[in-house]
mmCIF file of C-alpha atoms in Angstrom:
data_model
loop_
_atom_site.group_PDB
_atom_site.id
_atom_site.type_symbol
_atom_site.label_atom_id
_atom_site.label_comp_id
_atom_site.label_asym_id
_atom_site.label_seq_id
_atom_site.Cartn_x
_atom_site.Cartn_y
_atom_site.Cartn_z
ATOM 1 C CA ILE A 1462 35.656 -138.102 -178.212
ATOM 2 C CA GLU A 1463 34.643 -138.169 -181.842
ATOM 3 C CA GLU A 1464 31.667 -136.030 -182.793
ATOM 4 C CA PRO A 1465 28.882 -137.870 -184.634
ATOM 5 C CA GLU A 1466 28.611 -137.029 -188.305
ATOM 6 C CA ILE A 1467 25.532 -134.956 -189.061
ATOM 7 C CA ASN A 1468 24.047 -135.377 -192.499
ATOM 8 C CA LEU A 1469 22.890 -131.968 -193.699
ATOM 9 C CA PHE A 1470 21.532 -133.361 -196.958
ATOM 10 C CA PRO A 1471 17.919 -133.708 -195.749
ATOM 11 C CA ASN A 1472 17.897 -130.092 -194.566
ATOM 12 C CA ALA A 1473 19.437 -128.992 -197.861
ATOM 13 C CA GLN A 1474 16.787 -130.970 -199.720
ATOM 14 C CA LYS A 1475 14.030 -129.366 -197.631
ATOM 15 C CA LYS A 1476 15.422 -125.886 -198.231
ATOM 16 C CA MET A 1477 15.679 -126.512 -201.971
ATOM 17 C CA PHE A 1478 12.093 -127.818 -202.072
ATOM 18 C CA ASP A 1479 10.831 -124.864 -200.021
ATOM 19 C CA ASP A 1480 12.700 -122.420 -202.271
ATOM 20 C CA VAL A 1481 11.217 -123.954 -205.445
ATOM 21 C CA MET A 1482 7.699 -123.865 -203.974
ATOM 22 C CA LEU A 1483 8.178 -120.214 -203.002
ATOM 23 C CA GLU A 1484 9.699 -119.271 -206.358
ATOM 24 C CA HIS A 1485 6.774 -120.801 -208.238
ATOM 25 C CA GLN A 1486 4.244 -119.578 -205.664
ATOM 26 C CA ARG A 1487 3.023 -123.122 -205.050
ATOM 27 C CA ASP A 1488 1.412 -124.407 -201.913
ATOM 28 C CA PHE A 1489 1.560 -128.076 -200.995
ATOM 29 C CA ILE A 1490 0.365 -130.719 -198.578
ATOM 30 C CA ILE A 1491 2.321 -133.809 -197.605
ATOM 31 C CA PHE A 1492 0.448 -137.072 -197.218
ATOM 32 C CA HIS A 1493 2.408 -138.897 -194.523
ATOM 33 C CA LEU A 1494 1.661 -142.611 -194.773
ATOM 34 C CA ASP A 1495 2.408 -143.530 -191.183
ATOM 35 C CA LEU A 1496 3.389 -147.116 -190.458
ATOM 36 C CA SER A 1497 4.955 -148.829 -187.464
ATOM 37 C CA ASP A 1498 8.469 -150.171 -187.880
ATOM 38 C CA GLU A 1499 7.215 -153.717 -187.294
ATOM 39 C CA VAL A 1500 4.657 -153.536 -190.102
ATOM 40 C CA ALA A 1501 7.230 -151.890 -192.369
ATOM 41 C CA LYS A 1502 9.696 -154.709 -191.700
ATOM 42 C CA THR A 1503 7.062 -157.311 -192.522
ATOM 43 C CA ARG A 1504 6.066 -155.563 -195.729
ATOM 44 C CA LEU A 1505 9.653 -155.136 -196.853
ATOM 45 C CA ALA A 1506 10.333 -158.819 -196.283
ATOM 46 C CA HIS A 1507 7.346 -159.714 -198.464
ATOM 47 C CA ARG A 1508 7.764 -157.488 -201.484
ATOM 48 C CA LYS A 1509 8.801 -158.406 -205.002
ATOM 49 C CA ILE A 1510 10.344 -156.039 -207.515
ATOM 50 C CA CYS A 1511 10.684 -155.944 -211.281
ATOM 51 C CA SER A 1512 14.358 -155.411 -212.093
ATOM 52 C CA THR A 1513 13.446 -153.893 -215.473
ATOM 53 C CA CYS A 1514 10.833 -151.223 -214.665
ATOM 54 C CA GLY A 1515 11.060 -151.057 -210.859
ATOM 55 C CA THR A 1516 7.399 -151.847 -210.199
ATOM 56 C CA THR A 1517 6.926 -153.198 -206.675
ATOM 57 C CA TYR A 1518 4.479 -155.961 -205.742
ATOM 58 C CA SER A 1519 3.385 -157.436 -202.428
ATOM 59 C CA ASN A 1520 3.275 -161.127 -201.613
ATOM 60 C CA PHE A 1521 0.342 -160.290 -199.341
ATOM 61 C CA LEU A 1522 -1.724 -158.773 -202.145
ATOM 62 C CA GLN A 1523 -0.504 -160.899 -205.055
ATOM 63 C CA PRO A 1524 1.023 -164.071 -203.626
ATOM 64 C CA ASP A 1525 0.914 -166.027 -206.900
ATOM 65 C CA LEU A 1526 2.391 -163.315 -209.112
ATOM 66 C CA THR A 1527 5.802 -164.310 -210.484
ATOM 67 C CA HIS A 1528 6.217 -161.920 -213.442
ATOM 68 C CA CYS A 1529 5.794 -158.171 -213.804
ATOM 69 C CA SER A 1530 2.402 -157.203 -215.169
ATOM 70 C CA GLU A 1531 4.043 -154.316 -217.070
ATOM 71 C CA ASP A 1532 6.811 -156.104 -218.964
ATOM 72 C CA GLN A 1533 6.670 -159.800 -217.965
ATOM 73 C CA THR A 1534 10.096 -159.728 -216.285
ATOM 74 C CA LEU A 1535 10.586 -162.384 -213.602
ATOM 75 C CA LEU A 1536 10.117 -160.730 -210.204
ATOM 76 C CA SER A 1537 12.832 -160.828 -207.577
ATOM 77 C CA VAL A 1538 13.355 -159.715 -204.007
ATOM 78 C CA ARG A 1539 15.812 -157.036 -202.957
ATOM 79 C CA VAL A 1540 18.662 -158.627 -201.071
ATOM 80 C CA ASP A 1541 18.650 -155.779 -198.555
ATOM 81 C CA ASP A 1542 14.946 -156.382 -197.865
ATOM 82 C CA GLN A 1543 15.918 -159.824 -196.593
ATOM 83 C CA SER A 1544 18.686 -158.532 -194.307
ATOM 84 C CA PRO A 1545 17.367 -157.523 -190.866
ATOM 85 C CA GLN A 1546 20.444 -155.341 -190.384
ATOM 86 C CA ALA A 1547 19.928 -153.489 -193.687
ATOM 87 C CA VAL A 1548 16.239 -152.947 -192.943
ATOM 88 C CA ALA A 1549 17.082 -151.691 -189.439
ATOM 89 C CA GLU A 1550 19.614 -149.256 -190.931
ATOM 90 C CA ARG A 1551 17.060 -147.928 -193.431
ATOM 91 C CA LEU A 1552 14.481 -147.453 -190.671
ATOM 92 C CA ALA A 1553 17.059 -145.712 -188.472
ATOM 93 C CA LEU A 1554 17.901 -143.398 -191.379
ATOM 94 C CA TYR A 1555 14.198 -142.610 -191.768
ATOM 95 C CA HIS A 1556 13.882 -141.769 -188.058
ATOM 96 C CA THR A 1557 16.999 -139.587 -187.943
ATOM 97 C CA GLU A 1558 16.716 -137.781 -191.284
ATOM 98 C CA THR A 1559 13.184 -137.931 -192.701
ATOM 99 C CA ALA A 1560 10.942 -137.939 -189.619
ATOM 100 C CA PRO A 1561 12.329 -134.620 -188.279
ATOM 101 C CA ILE A 1562 11.580 -132.930 -191.602
ATOM 102 C CA ILE A 1563 8.049 -134.342 -191.607
ATOM 103 C CA ALA A 1564 7.682 -132.989 -188.050
ATOM 104 C CA GLU A 1565 8.792 -129.526 -189.221
ATOM 105 C CA TYR A 1566 6.222 -129.544 -192.014
ATOM 106 C CA ALA A 1567 3.575 -130.833 -189.567
ATOM 107 C CA LYS A 1568 4.219 -127.842 -187.266
ATOM 108 C CA ALA A 1569 3.575 -125.632 -190.297
ATOM 109 C CA GLY A 1570 0.254 -127.397 -190.968
ATOM 110 C CA LYS A 1571 1.524 -129.020 -194.158
ATOM 111 C CA VAL A 1572 1.106 -132.696 -193.208
ATOM 112 C CA VAL A 1573 -1.906 -134.962 -193.378
ATOM 113 C CA LYS A 1574 -1.103 -138.105 -191.431
ATOM 114 C CA LEU A 1575 -2.712 -141.292 -192.719
ATOM 115 C CA ASP A 1576 -2.714 -144.751 -191.161
ATOM 116 C CA ALA A 1577 -0.790 -146.803 -193.725
ATOM 117 C CA SER A 1578 -1.717 -150.084 -192.037
ATOM 118 C CA LEU A 1579 -5.237 -149.751 -193.459
ATOM 119 C CA PRO A 1580 -6.173 -151.532 -196.702
ATOM 120 C CA ILE A 1581 -4.819 -149.874 -199.831
ATOM 121 C CA ASP A 1582 -8.311 -149.098 -201.141
ATOM 122 C CA THR A 1583 -9.151 -147.287 -197.899
ATOM 123 C CA ILE A 1584 -5.931 -145.256 -197.980
ATOM 124 C CA THR A 1585 -6.537 -144.373 -201.626
ATOM 125 C CA GLN A 1586 -10.084 -143.227 -200.866
ATOM 126 C CA ASN A 1587 -8.854 -141.155 -197.913
ATOM 127 C CA ILE A 1588 -6.282 -139.415 -200.112
ATOM 128 C CA LEU A 1589 -8.712 -138.843 -202.983
ATOM 129 C CA SER A 1590 -11.291 -137.358 -200.628
ATOM 130 C CA MET A 1591 -8.723 -134.782 -199.492
ATOM 131 C CA LEU A 1592 -7.606 -133.700 -202.956
#
């Protein structure tokens, strides 16, 4: 029986981040924008990206926008955003590698969980009120 490969990179990243925060005597809070997988899938399928500057836009918020507001580049969609398999793999990666680290920080009182399905203005106001 073959053992599953365990990716230690997220733990190494966490340790490096923790070490830098300790070295510089910095405290931090993580704003966890929590979103169901179903809403994430829908949002990914409806986003547009500028290939020049990387700015991301939403068809929900700006359905008529065709060019980047920063540099006027024609917007495109990421091919992997249109692939259900690729999106499922990215979500699985989040659940296996990122979510456990968020849970560790939450146990330490370092996470503020926010409902990311709320309107952007509401989320922004919630974050600003906590800063």
